[in-house]
PDB file of C-alpha atoms in Angstrom:
ATOM      1  CA  UNK A1011       0.000   0.000   0.000  1.00  0.00           C
ATOM      2  CA  UNK A1012       1.443   3.363  -1.024  1.00  0.00           C
ATOM      3  CA  UNK A1013       1.051   6.374   1.275  1.00  0.00           C
ATOM      4  CA  UNK A1014       1.766   8.550  -1.756  1.00  0.00           C
ATOM      5  CA  UNK A1015      -1.171   6.998  -3.589  1.00  0.00           C
ATOM      6  CA  UNK A1016      -3.493   7.605  -0.637  1.00  0.00           C
ATOM      7  CA  UNK A1017      -2.453  11.253  -0.667  1.00  0.00           C
ATOM      8  CA  UNK A1018      -3.177  11.330  -4.409  1.00  0.00           C
ATOM      9  CA  UNK A1019      -6.680   9.934  -3.778  1.00  0.00           C
ATOM     10  CA  UNK A1020      -7.246  12.581  -1.104  1.00  0.00           C
ATOM     11  CA  UNK A1021      -6.080  15.434  -3.328  1.00  0.00           C
ATOM     12  CA  UNK A1022      -8.139  14.050  -6.234  1.00  0.00           C
ATOM     13  CA  UNK A1023     -11.293  14.117  -4.105  1.00  0.00           C
ATOM     14  CA  UNK A1024     -10.412  17.577  -2.833  1.00  0.00           C
ATOM     15  CA  UNK A1025      -9.933  18.994  -6.344  1.00  0.00           C
ATOM     16  CA  UNK A1026     -12.736  17.189  -8.197  1.00  0.00           C
ATOM     17  CA  UNK A1027     -15.498  17.224  -5.580  1.00  0.00           C
ATOM     18  CA  UNK A1028     -17.021  13.857  -6.502  1.00  0.00           C
ATOM     19  CA  UNK A1029     -15.188  10.928  -8.087  1.00  0.00           C
ATOM     20  CA  UNK A1030     -16.337   7.371  -8.736  1.00  0.00           C
ATOM     21  CA  UNK A1031     -14.198   4.355  -7.886  1.00  0.00           C
ATOM     22  CA  UNK A1032     -13.675   3.846 -11.622  1.00  0.00           C
ATOM     23  CA  UNK A1033     -12.589   7.468 -11.946  1.00  0.00           C
ATOM     24  CA  UNK A1034     -10.056   7.059  -9.135  1.00  0.00           C
ATOM     25  CA  UNK A1035      -8.752   3.861 -10.686  1.00  0.00           C
ATOM     26  CA  UNK A1036      -8.356   5.400 -14.137  1.00  0.00           C
ATOM     27  CA  UNK A1037      -6.684   8.553 -12.787  1.00  0.00           C
ATOM     28  CA  UNK A1038      -4.116   6.654 -10.688  1.00  0.00           C
ATOM     29  CA  UNK A1039      -3.619   3.641 -12.958  1.00  0.00           C
ATOM     30  CA  UNK A1040      -4.856   1.028 -10.473  1.00  0.00           C
ATOM     31  CA  UNK A1041      -7.693  -1.477 -10.379  1.00  0.00           C
ATOM     32  CA  UNK A1042     -11.184  -0.544  -9.198  1.00  0.00           C
ATOM     33  CA  UNK A1043     -10.731  -2.992  -6.321  1.00  0.00           C
ATOM     34  CA  UNK A1044      -7.582  -1.126  -5.240  1.00  0.00           C
ATOM     35  CA  UNK A1045      -9.457   2.168  -5.444  1.00  0.00           C
ATOM     36  CA  UNK A1046     -12.133   0.809  -3.100  1.00  0.00           C
ATOM     37  CA  UNK A1047      -9.450  -0.356  -0.639  1.00  0.00           C
ATOM     38  CA  UNK A1048      -7.715   3.026  -0.717  1.00  0.00           C
ATOM     39  CA  UNK A1049     -10.952   4.840   0.117  1.00  0.00           C
ATOM     40  CA  UNK A1050     -11.567   2.473   3.056  1.00  0.00           C
ATOM     41  CA  UNK A1051      -8.034   3.163   4.348  1.00  0.00           C
ATOM     42  CA  UNK A1052      -8.610   6.902   4.127  1.00  0.00           C
ATOM     43  CA  UNK A1053     -11.825   6.512   6.115  1.00  0.00           C
ATOM     44  CA  UNK A1054      -9.992   4.393   8.707  1.00  0.00           C
ATOM     45  CA  UNK A1055      -7.390   7.158   9.035  1.00  0.00           C
ATOM     46  CA  UNK A1056     -10.125   9.634   9.957  1.00  0.00           C
ATOM     47  CA  UNK A1057     -10.542  11.366   6.604  1.00  0.00           C
ATOM     48  CA  UNK A1058     -14.268  12.222   6.184  1.00  0.00           C
ATOM     49  CA  UNK A1059     -14.922  10.441   2.871  1.00  0.00           C
ATOM     50  CA  UNK A1060     -18.478   9.353   2.198  1.00  0.00           C
ATOM     51  CA  UNK A1061     -20.194   7.640  -0.714  1.00  0.00           C
ATOM     52  CA  UNK A1062     -23.103   8.996  -2.741  1.00  0.00           C
ATOM     53  CA  UNK A1063     -25.065   6.075  -4.223  1.00  0.00           C
ATOM     54  CA  UNK A1064     -26.942   5.909  -7.483  1.00  0.00           C
ATOM     55  CA  UNK A1065     -26.354   7.094 -11.020  1.00  0.00           C
ATOM     56  CA  UNK A1066     -23.795   9.890 -11.089  1.00  0.00           C
ATOM     57  CA  UNK A1067     -22.734   9.092  -7.543  1.00  0.00           C
ATOM     58  CA  UNK A1068     -19.261   8.478  -6.183  1.00  0.00           C
ATOM     59  CA  UNK A1069     -16.994   9.402  -3.317  1.00  0.00           C
ATOM     60  CA  UNK A1070     -16.584  12.902  -1.924  1.00  0.00           C
ATOM     61  CA  UNK A1071     -15.174  14.681   1.108  1.00  0.00           C
ATOM     62  CA  UNK A1072     -17.297  16.227   3.821  1.00  0.00           C
ATOM     63  CA  UNK A1073     -18.011  19.845   2.837  1.00  0.00           C
ATOM     64  CA  UNK A1074     -15.369  22.207   4.153  1.00  0.00           C
ATOM     65  CA  UNK A1075     -12.698  19.546   4.658  1.00  0.00           C
ATOM     66  CA  UNK A1076      -9.259  20.481   3.338  1.00  0.00           C
ATOM     67  CA  UNK A1077      -5.828  18.990   3.742  1.00  0.00           C
ATOM     68  CA  UNK A1078      -2.588  20.934   3.845  1.00  0.00           C
ATOM     69  CA  UNK A1079      -0.191  20.516   0.908  1.00  0.00           C
ATOM     70  CA  UNK A1080       2.103  17.832   2.368  1.00  0.00           C
ATOM     71  CA  UNK A1081       3.951  14.807   1.069  1.00  0.00           C
ATOM     72  CA  UNK A1082       5.216  16.716  -1.994  1.00  0.00           C
ATOM     73  CA  UNK A1083       8.447  15.565  -3.591  1.00  0.00           C
ATOM     74  CA  UNK A1084      11.216  17.848  -4.820  1.00  0.00           C
ATOM     75  CA  UNK A1085      10.287  17.115  -8.438  1.00  0.00           C
ATOM     76  CA  UNK A1086       6.619  17.851  -7.816  1.00  0.00           C
ATOM     77  CA  UNK A1087       7.469  21.194  -6.209  1.00  0.00           C
ATOM     78  CA  UNK A1088       9.574  22.085  -9.232  1.00  0.00           C
ATOM     79  CA  UNK A1089       6.804  21.070 -11.630  1.00  0.00           C
ATOM     80  CA  UNK A1090       4.206  23.229  -9.891  1.00  0.00           C
ATOM     81  CA  UNK A1091       6.439  26.307 -10.083  1.00  0.00           C
ATOM     82  CA  UNK A1092       7.147  25.641 -13.772  1.00  0.00           C
ATOM     83  CA  UNK A1093       3.394  25.477 -14.383  1.00  0.00           C
ATOM     84  CA  UNK A1094       3.246  29.164 -13.468  1.00  0.00           C
ATOM     85  CA  UNK A1095       5.622  30.465 -16.155  1.00  0.00           C
ATOM     86  CA  UNK A1096       4.615  34.127 -16.531  1.00  0.00           C
ATOM     87  CA  UNK A1097       4.612  34.763 -20.297  1.00  0.00           C
ATOM     88  CA  UNK A1098       1.441  32.915 -21.342  1.00  0.00           C
ATOM     89  CA  UNK A1099      -0.261  33.929 -18.094  1.00  0.00           C
ATOM     90  CA  UNK A1100       0.328  37.598 -18.906  1.00  0.00           C
ATOM     91  CA  UNK A1101      -1.144  37.071 -22.397  1.00  0.00           C
ATOM     92  CA  UNK A1102      -4.244  35.614 -20.786  1.00  0.00           C
ATOM     93  CA  UNK A1103      -4.573  38.513 -18.346  1.00  0.00           C
ATOM     94  CA  UNK A1104      -3.739  36.253 -15.398  1.00  0.00           C
ATOM     95  CA  UNK A1105      -0.271  37.526 -14.452  1.00  0.00           C
ATOM     96  CA  UNK A1106      -1.373  38.891 -11.064  1.00  0.00           C
ATOM     97  CA  UNK A1107      -3.328  35.725 -10.236  1.00  0.00           C
ATOM     98  CA  UNK A1108      -0.392  33.474 -11.150  1.00  0.00           C
ATOM     99  CA  UNK A1109       1.957  35.551  -9.005  1.00  0.00           C
ATOM    100  CA  UNK A1110      -0.442  35.380  -6.060  1.00  0.00           C
ATOM    101  CA  UNK A1111      -0.908  31.622  -6.479  1.00  0.00           C
ATOM    102  CA  UNK A1112       2.842  31.060  -6.590  1.00  0.00           C
ATOM    103  CA  UNK A1113       3.315  33.040  -3.387  1.00  0.00           C
ATOM    104  CA  UNK A1114       0.595  31.034  -1.629  1.00  0.00           C
ATOM    105  CA  UNK A1115       2.082  27.777  -2.895  1.00  0.00           C
ATOM    106  CA  UNK A1116       5.536  28.754  -1.670  1.00  0.00           C
ATOM    107  CA  UNK A1117       4.125  29.706   1.708  1.00  0.00           C
ATOM    108  CA  UNK A1118       2.436  26.294   2.062  1.00  0.00           C
ATOM    109  CA  UNK A1119       5.584  24.300   1.265  1.00  0.00           C
ATOM    110  CA  UNK A1120       8.043  23.101   3.909  1.00  0.00           C
ATOM    111  CA  UNK A1121      11.210  25.204   4.094  1.00  0.00           C
ATOM    112  CA  UNK A1122      13.441  22.861   2.097  1.00  0.00           C
ATOM    113  CA  UNK A1123      10.988  22.443  -0.758  1.00  0.00           C
ATOM    114  CA  UNK A1124      10.186  26.162  -0.704  1.00  0.00           C
ATOM    115  CA  UNK A1125      13.835  26.991  -1.343  1.00  0.00           C
ATOM    116  CA  UNK A1126      14.102  24.351  -4.080  1.00  0.00           C
ATOM    117  CA  UNK A1127      10.951  25.615  -5.818  1.00  0.00           C
ATOM    118  CA  UNK A1128      12.163  29.216  -5.646  1.00  0.00           C
ATOM    119  CA  UNK A1129      15.501  28.201  -7.193  1.00  0.00           C
ATOM    120  CA  UNK A1130      13.669  26.412  -9.994  1.00  0.00           C
ATOM    121  CA  UNK A1131      11.474  29.435 -10.744  1.00  0.00           C
ATOM    122  CA  UNK A1132      14.550  31.650 -10.870  1.00  0.00           C
ATOM    123  CA  UNK A1133      16.370  29.665 -13.568  1.00  0.00           C
ATOM    124  CA  UNK A1134      13.603  28.963 -16.108  1.00  0.00           C
ATOM    125  CA  UNK A1135      11.999  31.538 -18.395  1.00  0.00           C
ATOM    126  CA  UNK A1136       9.581  30.905 -21.250  1.00  0.00           C
ATOM    127  CA  UNK A1137       9.803  33.117 -24.355  1.00  0.00           C
ATOM    128  CA  UNK A1138       7.314  31.498 -26.722  1.00  0.00           C
ATOM    129  CA  UNK A1139       7.629  33.501 -29.995  1.00  0.00           C
ATOM    130  CA  UNK A1140      10.169  32.195 -32.507  1.00  0.00           C
ATOM    131  CA  UNK A1141      13.339  34.082 -33.464  1.00  0.00           C
ATOM    132  CA  UNK A1142      13.012  36.829 -36.093  1.00  0.00           C
ATOM    133  CA  UNK A1143       9.334  37.257 -35.309  1.00  0.00           C
ATOM    134  CA  UNK A1144       7.552  39.845 -33.229  1.00  0.00           C
ATOM    135  CA  UNK A1145       5.012  38.648 -30.663  1.00  0.00           C
ATOM    136  CA  UNK A1146       1.543  38.613 -32.190  1.00  0.00           C
ATOM    137  CA  UNK A1147      -0.909  41.285 -31.115  1.00  0.00           C
ATOM    138  CA  UNK A1148      -4.003  39.665 -29.643  1.00  0.00           C
ATOM    139  CA  UNK A1149      -6.279  42.409 -28.269  1.00  0.00           C
ATOM    140  CA  UNK A1150      -9.261  40.042 -28.024  1.00  0.00           C
ATOM    141  CA  UNK A1151      -7.477  37.210 -26.214  1.00  0.00           C
ATOM    142  CA  UNK A1152      -8.806  38.317 -22.815  1.00  0.00           C
ATOM    143  CA  UNK A1153     -12.345  38.318 -24.246  1.00  0.00           C
ATOM    144  CA  UNK A1154     -11.912  34.678 -25.219  1.00  0.00           C
ATOM    145  CA  UNK A1155     -10.427  33.787 -21.829  1.00  0.00           C
ATOM    146  CA  UNK A1156     -13.585  35.069 -20.163  1.00  0.00           C
ATOM    147  CA  UNK A1157     -15.769  33.341 -22.759  1.00  0.00           C
ATOM    148  CA  UNK A1158     -14.000  29.987 -22.270  1.00  0.00           C
ATOM    149  CA  UNK A1159     -14.156  30.132 -18.474  1.00  0.00           C
ATOM    150  CA  UNK A1160     -17.740  31.435 -18.273  1.00  0.00           C
ATOM    151  CA  UNK A1161     -19.062  29.560 -21.319  1.00  0.00           C
ATOM    152  CA  UNK A1162     -20.249  32.707 -23.021  1.00  0.00           C
ATOM    153  CA  UNK A1163     -21.102  32.903 -26.750  1.00  0.00           C
ATOM    154  CA  UNK A1164     -19.017  35.441 -28.707  1.00  0.00           C
ATOM    155  CA  UNK A1165     -19.810  37.148 -32.016  1.00  0.00           C
ATOM    156  CA  UNK A1166     -16.636  37.644 -34.051  1.00  0.00           C
ATOM    157  CA  UNK A1167     -15.492  39.192 -37.296  1.00  0.00           C
ATOM    158  CA  UNK A1168     -12.648  37.083 -38.667  1.00  0.00           C
ATOM    159  CA  UNK A1169     -10.102  37.391 -41.470  1.00  0.00           C
ATOM    160  CA  UNK A1170      -9.280  34.064 -43.096  1.00  0.00           C
ATOM    161  CA  UNK A1171      -6.998  33.063 -45.967  1.00  0.00           C
ATOM    162  CA  UNK A1172      -9.560  32.029 -48.587  1.00  0.00           C
ATOM    163  CA  UNK A1173     -12.342  34.069 -50.174  1.00  0.00           C
ATOM    164  CA  UNK A1174     -14.420  35.641 -48.867  1.00  0.00           C
ATOM    165  CA  UNK A1175     -11.621  36.685 -46.545  1.00  0.00           C
ATOM    166  CA  UNK A1176     -13.740  38.537 -43.987  1.00  0.00           C
ATOM    167  CA  UNK A1177     -16.485  36.477 -42.351  1.00  0.00           C
ATOM    168  CA  UNK A1178     -18.702  36.702 -39.287  1.00  0.00           C
ATOM    169  CA  UNK A1179     -19.127  33.816 -36.898  1.00  0.00           C
ATOM    170  CA  UNK A1180     -21.111  33.170 -33.727  1.00  0.00           C
ATOM    171  CA  UNK A1181     -18.767  31.051 -31.628  1.00  0.00           C
ATOM    172  CA  UNK A1182     -18.996  28.890 -28.530  1.00  0.00           C
ATOM    173  CA  UNK A1183     -15.375  28.946 -27.275  1.00  0.00           C
ATOM    174  CA  UNK A1184     -14.190  25.561 -25.967  1.00  0.00           C
ATOM    175  CA  UNK A1185     -10.537  26.356 -25.243  1.00  0.00           C
ATOM    176  CA  UNK A1186      -7.304  28.192 -26.094  1.00  0.00           C
ATOM    177  CA  UNK A1187      -4.021  26.722 -27.343  1.00  0.00           C
ATOM    178  CA  UNK A1188      -0.592  28.376 -27.440  1.00  0.00           C
ATOM    179  CA  UNK A1189       1.637  26.914 -30.162  1.00  0.00           C
ATOM    180  CA  UNK A1190       5.042  28.396 -31.023  1.00  0.00           C
ATOM    181  CA  UNK A1191       4.048  31.772 -29.633  1.00  0.00           C
ATOM    182  CA  UNK A1192       0.740  31.851 -31.521  1.00  0.00           C
ATOM    183  CA  UNK A1193      -2.630  31.695 -29.739  1.00  0.00           C
ATOM    184  CA  UNK A1194      -5.446  29.650 -31.284  1.00  0.00           C
ATOM    185  CA  UNK A1195      -9.101  29.528 -30.252  1.00  0.00           C
ATOM    186  CA  UNK A1196     -10.957  26.223 -30.506  1.00  0.00           C
ATOM    187  CA  UNK A1197     -14.656  26.987 -30.814  1.00  0.00           C
ATOM    188  CA  UNK A1198     -17.908  25.529 -32.089  1.00  0.00           C
ATOM    189  CA  UNK A1199     -20.277  27.046 -34.616  1.00  0.00           C
ATOM    190  CA  UNK A1200     -23.726  25.691 -35.347  1.00  0.00           C
ATOM    191  CA  UNK A1201     -22.240  23.043 -37.630  1.00  0.00           C
ATOM    192  CA  UNK A1202     -18.747  22.099 -36.421  1.00  0.00           C
ATOM    193  CA  UNK A1203     -15.787  22.642 -34.117  1.00  0.00           C
ATOM    194  CA  UNK A1204     -13.022  24.668 -35.763  1.00  0.00           C
ATOM    195  CA  UNK A1205      -9.727  26.431 -34.981  1.00  0.00           C
ATOM    196  CA  UNK A1206      -9.228  30.191 -35.256  1.00  0.00           C
ATOM    197  CA  UNK A1207      -5.964  32.131 -35.069  1.00  0.00           C
ATOM    198  CA  UNK A1208      -6.625  34.783 -32.433  1.00  0.00           C
ATOM    199  CA  UNK A1209      -4.548  37.461 -34.162  1.00  0.00           C
ATOM    200  CA  UNK A1210      -6.852  37.157 -37.201  1.00  0.00           C
ATOM    201  CA  UNK A1211      -9.887  38.203 -35.157  1.00  0.00           C
ATOM    202  CA  UNK A1212     -10.924  41.708 -36.242  1.00  0.00           C
ATOM    203  CA  UNK A1213     -13.651  42.147 -33.663  1.00  0.00           C
ATOM    204  CA  UNK A1214     -15.108  40.107 -30.791  1.00  0.00           C
ATOM    205  CA  UNK A1215     -18.267  40.960 -28.863  1.00  0.00           C
ATOM    206  CA  UNK A1216     -19.380  38.706 -25.992  1.00  0.00           C
ATOM    207  CA  UNK A1217     -23.099  38.066 -25.834  1.00  0.00           C
ATOM    208  CA  UNK A1218     -25.419  37.254 -22.932  1.00  0.00           C
ATOM    209  CA  UNK A1219     -26.028  33.781 -24.348  1.00  0.00           C
ATOM    210  CA  UNK A1220     -24.442  30.897 -22.462  1.00  0.00           C
ATOM    211  CA  UNK A1221     -23.607  27.399 -23.700  1.00  0.00           C
ATOM    212  CA  UNK A1222     -22.654  24.002 -22.292  1.00  0.00           C
ATOM    213  CA  UNK A1223     -19.420  22.491 -23.513  1.00  0.00           C
ATOM    214  CA  UNK A1224     -19.906  18.794 -24.424  1.00  0.00           C
ATOM    215  CA  UNK A1225     -18.788  16.708 -21.421  1.00  0.00           C
ATOM    216  CA  UNK A1226     -16.788  14.376 -23.659  1.00  0.00           C
ATOM    217  CA  UNK A1227     -14.831  17.159 -25.381  1.00  0.00           C
ATOM    218  CA  UNK A1228     -11.088  16.906 -24.669  1.00  0.00           C
ATOM    219  CA  UNK A1229      -9.033  19.906 -25.810  1.00  0.00           C
ATOM    220  CA  UNK A1230      -5.755  17.963 -25.930  1.00  0.00           C
ATOM    221  CA  UNK A1231      -7.259  15.138 -27.977  1.00  0.00           C
ATOM    222  CA  UNK A1232      -8.901  17.614 -30.351  1.00  0.00           C
ATOM    223  CA  UNK A1233      -5.654  19.532 -30.879  1.00  0.00           C
ATOM    224  CA  UNK A1234      -3.652  16.387 -31.636  1.00  0.00           C
ATOM    225  CA  UNK A1235      -6.288  15.314 -34.165  1.00  0.00           C
ATOM    226  CA  UNK A1236      -6.321  18.824 -35.673  1.00  0.00           C
ATOM    227  CA  UNK A1237      -2.539  18.793 -36.155  1.00  0.00           C
ATOM    228  CA  UNK A1238      -2.646  15.344 -37.761  1.00  0.00           C
ATOM    229  CA  UNK A1239      -5.382  16.478 -40.144  1.00  0.00           C
ATOM    230  CA  UNK A1240      -3.504  19.707 -40.909  1.00  0.00           C
ATOM    231  CA  UNK A1241      -0.407  17.748 -41.913  1.00  0.00           C
ATOM    232  CA  UNK A1242      -2.447  15.470 -44.161  1.00  0.00           C
ATOM    233  CA  UNK A1243      -4.066  18.440 -45.897  1.00  0.00           C
ATOM    234  CA  UNK A1244      -0.880  20.504 -46.011  1.00  0.00           C
ATOM    235  CA  UNK A1245       1.101  18.440 -48.507  1.00  0.00           C
ATOM    236  CA  UNK A1246      -0.855  17.805 -51.693  1.00  0.00           C
ATOM    237  CA  UNK A1247       1.908  16.787 -54.091  1.00  0.00           C
ATOM    238  CA  UNK A1248       5.525  15.727 -54.491  1.00  0.00           C
ATOM    239  CA  UNK A1249       8.588  16.960 -56.345  1.00  0.00           C
ATOM    240  CA  UNK A1250      11.835  15.350 -57.400  1.00  0.00           C
ATOM    241  CA  UNK A1251      14.841  17.553 -56.690  1.00  0.00           C
ATOM    242  CA  UNK A1252      18.621  17.402 -56.828  1.00  0.00           C
ATOM    243  CA  UNK A1253      20.715  18.838 -53.999  1.00  0.00           C
ATOM    244  CA  UNK A1254      24.402  19.618 -53.697  1.00  0.00           C
ATOM    245  CA  UNK A1255      26.262  18.583 -50.553  1.00  0.00           C
ATOM    246  CA  UNK A1256      26.089  22.185 -49.352  1.00  0.00           C
ATOM    247  CA  UNK A1257      22.368  22.385 -50.134  1.00  0.00           C
ATOM    248  CA  UNK A1258      21.773  19.256 -48.089  1.00  0.00           C
ATOM    249  CA  UNK A1259      23.612  20.802 -45.137  1.00  0.00           C
ATOM    250  CA  UNK A1260      21.551  24.010 -45.468  1.00  0.00           C
ATOM    251  CA  UNK A1261      18.265  22.139 -45.715  1.00  0.00           C
ATOM    252  CA  UNK A1262      17.301  22.075 -41.980  1.00  0.00           C
ATOM    253  CA  UNK A1263      17.718  25.862 -41.691  1.00  0.00           C
ATOM    254  CA  UNK A1264      15.599  26.651 -44.738  1.00  0.00           C
ATOM    255  CA  UNK A1265      12.855  24.053 -45.235  1.00  0.00           C
ATOM    256  CA  UNK A1266      10.315  22.308 -42.960  1.00  0.00           C
ATOM    257  CA  UNK A1267      11.345  19.161 -41.054  1.00  0.00           C
ATOM    258  CA  UNK A1268       8.985  17.034 -43.185  1.00  0.00           C
ATOM    259  CA  UNK A1269      11.034  17.951 -46.274  1.00  0.00           C
ATOM    260  CA  UNK A1270      14.314  17.259 -44.462  1.00  0.00           C
ATOM    261  CA  UNK A1271      13.083  13.811 -43.405  1.00  0.00           C
ATOM    262  CA  UNK A1272      11.919  13.052 -46.943  1.00  0.00           C
ATOM    263  CA  UNK A1273      15.366  13.912 -48.327  1.00  0.00           C
ATOM    264  CA  UNK A1274      17.085  11.729 -45.732  1.00  0.00           C
ATOM    265  CA  UNK A1275      14.841   8.760 -46.525  1.00  0.00           C
ATOM    266  CA  UNK A1276      14.826   8.985 -50.356  1.00  0.00           C
ATOM    267  CA  UNK A1277      18.207  10.503 -51.286  1.00  0.00           C
ATOM    268  CA  UNK A1278      20.278   8.626 -53.900  1.00  0.00           C
ATOM    269  CA  UNK A1279      23.650   9.731 -55.219  1.00  0.00           C
ATOM    270  CA  UNK A1280      23.866  11.192 -58.727  1.00  0.00           C
ATOM    271  CA  UNK A1281      27.469  11.387 -59.813  1.00  0.00           C
ATOM    272  CA  UNK A1282      30.532  11.533 -57.602  1.00  0.00           C
ATOM    273  CA  UNK A1283      30.417  15.242 -56.680  1.00  0.00           C
ATOM    274  CA  UNK A1284      28.127  14.953 -53.660  1.00  0.00           C
ATOM    275  CA  UNK A1285      24.844  15.699 -55.424  1.00  0.00           C
ATOM    276  CA  UNK A1286      21.809  13.574 -54.524  1.00  0.00           C
ATOM    277  CA  UNK A1287      18.333  13.159 -55.944  1.00  0.00           C
ATOM    278  CA  UNK A1288      15.318  12.917 -53.623  1.00  0.00           C
ATOM    279  CA  UNK A1289      11.522  13.097 -53.573  1.00  0.00           C
ATOM    280  CA  UNK A1290       9.952  15.699 -51.259  1.00  0.00           C
ATOM    281  CA  UNK A1291       6.358  16.609 -50.308  1.00  0.00           C
ATOM    282  CA  UNK A1292       4.987  19.936 -51.595  1.00  0.00           C
ATOM    283  CA  UNK A1293       2.047  22.149 -50.648  1.00  0.00           C
ATOM    284  CA  UNK A1294       1.607  23.950 -53.991  1.00  0.00           C
ATOM    285  CA  UNK A1295       3.704  25.019 -56.964  1.00  0.00           C
ATOM    286  CA  UNK A1296       3.919  28.613 -55.767  1.00  0.00           C
ATOM    287  CA  UNK A1297       4.800  27.662 -52.211  1.00  0.00           C
ATOM    288  CA  UNK A1298       7.373  25.034 -53.226  1.00  0.00           C
ATOM    289  CA  UNK A1299       9.022  27.485 -55.636  1.00  0.00           C
ATOM    290  CA  UNK A1300       9.441  30.097 -52.899  1.00  0.00           C
ATOM    291  CA  UNK A1301      10.837  27.573 -50.427  1.00  0.00           C
ATOM    292  CA  UNK A1302      13.301  25.927 -52.819  1.00  0.00           C
ATOM    293  CA  UNK A1303      14.641  29.257 -54.090  1.00  0.00           C
ATOM    294  CA  UNK A1304      16.113  29.773 -50.618  1.00  0.00           C
ATOM    295  CA  UNK A1305      18.723  27.181 -51.542  1.00  0.00           C
ATOM    296  CA  UNK A1306      19.800  29.099 -54.660  1.00  0.00           C
ATOM    297  CA  UNK A1307      22.242  27.223 -56.899  1.00  0.00           C
ATOM    298  CA  UNK A1308      22.360  24.260 -54.496  1.00  0.00           C
ATOM    299  CA  UNK A1309      19.032  22.850 -55.704  1.00  0.00           C
ATOM    300  CA  UNK A1310      17.578  21.817 -59.059  1.00  0.00           C
ATOM    301  CA  UNK A1311      13.967  20.773 -59.629  1.00  0.00           C
ATOM    302  CA  UNK A1312      13.713  17.706 -61.853  1.00  0.00           C
ATOM    303  CA  UNK A1313       9.926  17.237 -61.725  1.00  0.00           C
ATOM    304  CA  UNK A1314       7.113  18.094 -62.017  1.00  0.00           C
ATOM    305  CA  UNK A1315       7.501  20.203 -65.127  1.00  0.00           C
ATOM    306  CA  UNK A1316       5.179  22.914 -63.739  1.00  0.00           C
ATOM    307  CA  UNK A1317       7.417  23.507 -60.728  1.00  0.00           C
ATOM    308  CA  UNK A1318      10.571  23.399 -62.868  1.00  0.00           C
ATOM    309  CA  UNK A1319       9.081  26.092 -65.161  1.00  0.00           C
ATOM    310  CA  UNK A1320       8.072  28.205 -62.142  1.00  0.00           C
ATOM    311  CA  UNK A1321      11.648  28.086 -60.830  1.00  0.00           C
ATOM    312  CA  UNK A1322      13.065  28.996 -64.264  1.00  0.00           C
ATOM    313  CA  UNK A1323      10.569  31.847 -64.755  1.00  0.00           C
ATOM    314  CA  UNK A1324      11.378  33.309 -61.341  1.00  0.00           C
ATOM    315  CA  UNK A1325      15.112  33.154 -61.981  1.00  0.00           C
ATOM    316  CA  UNK A1326      14.571  34.762 -65.405  1.00  0.00           C
ATOM    317  CA  UNK A1327      12.620  37.668 -63.856  1.00  0.00           C
ATOM    318  CA  UNK A1328      15.343  38.155 -61.248  1.00  0.00           C
ATOM    319  CA  UNK A1329      18.017  38.185 -63.942  1.00  0.00           C
ATOM    320  CA  UNK A1330      16.148  40.860 -65.908  1.00  0.00           C
ATOM    321  CA  UNK A1331      15.557  42.894 -62.752  1.00  0.00           C
ATOM    322  CA  UNK A1332      19.284  43.043 -62.124  1.00  0.00           C
ATOM    323  CA  UNK A1333      20.121  43.729 -65.777  1.00  0.00           C
ATOM    324  CA  UNK A1334      21.510  40.277 -66.497  1.00  0.00           C
ATOM    325  CA  UNK A1335      20.600  38.401 -69.651  1.00  0.00           C
TER     326      UNK A1335
END
């Protein structure tokens, strides 16, 4: 029997309010029988756990009961302080709340763990935006934070990439995701759940209408599925290219990792001067042309003919622009 697991059961009940034996078992990775035994041991230790029978029932603590934050390991103390990294919290308008929560957490920890947690917070800093890119301006992010937390419908005016570019949507915000310094809103319309880049929102007006988020909706699962689908839709064709040894070395700094992996897996030598031929995925002729031109004379498009012509036409225009040819 693990004292650490009993503490986990106690904290789970304290944070969730009501949890079934199956819920405890799934959360802690044990059997339902073990979950029942753990609850009985908590009751024997004087913890006021009682069962609510019937459909939707489960175990819960007596109202008002709280335990102090004890039994925390050094790693757990570190992890909790890292969870309060200030950058994203400031974006969400929660900087003051995160600071206050960190102070309360530090005050609740034993002296040794308090010092360790403070050291951890002092040596980690999150700067989400990528190099060579300014942080995106998201004036309506706080509106969506309130809408997500309070389940409030929001009317938005949104700029998208395809025509018509400016559209209006009535959204039920389910959650927010920060990826590579860019905030995305996951929200439902009348017909589907979709993803919106927050910086593309031109206007956002919260309404008085409330909504219920589906109980089975999982933001993490949705986002993983969205990324998988995005990758499948992103690359619609292929191209055969030739790369010099220098071009191959420059590849990771100039093209997406999917292209780099494709070169590594399909490259075959052509001649004895270090050139290789490979097949890479492409999004579109225009996009592939712009990406491959970054490699200059270290790349040659073999096929398809449309992409080869686009490369040649671009080079021809550049030559005329600079008075060559």
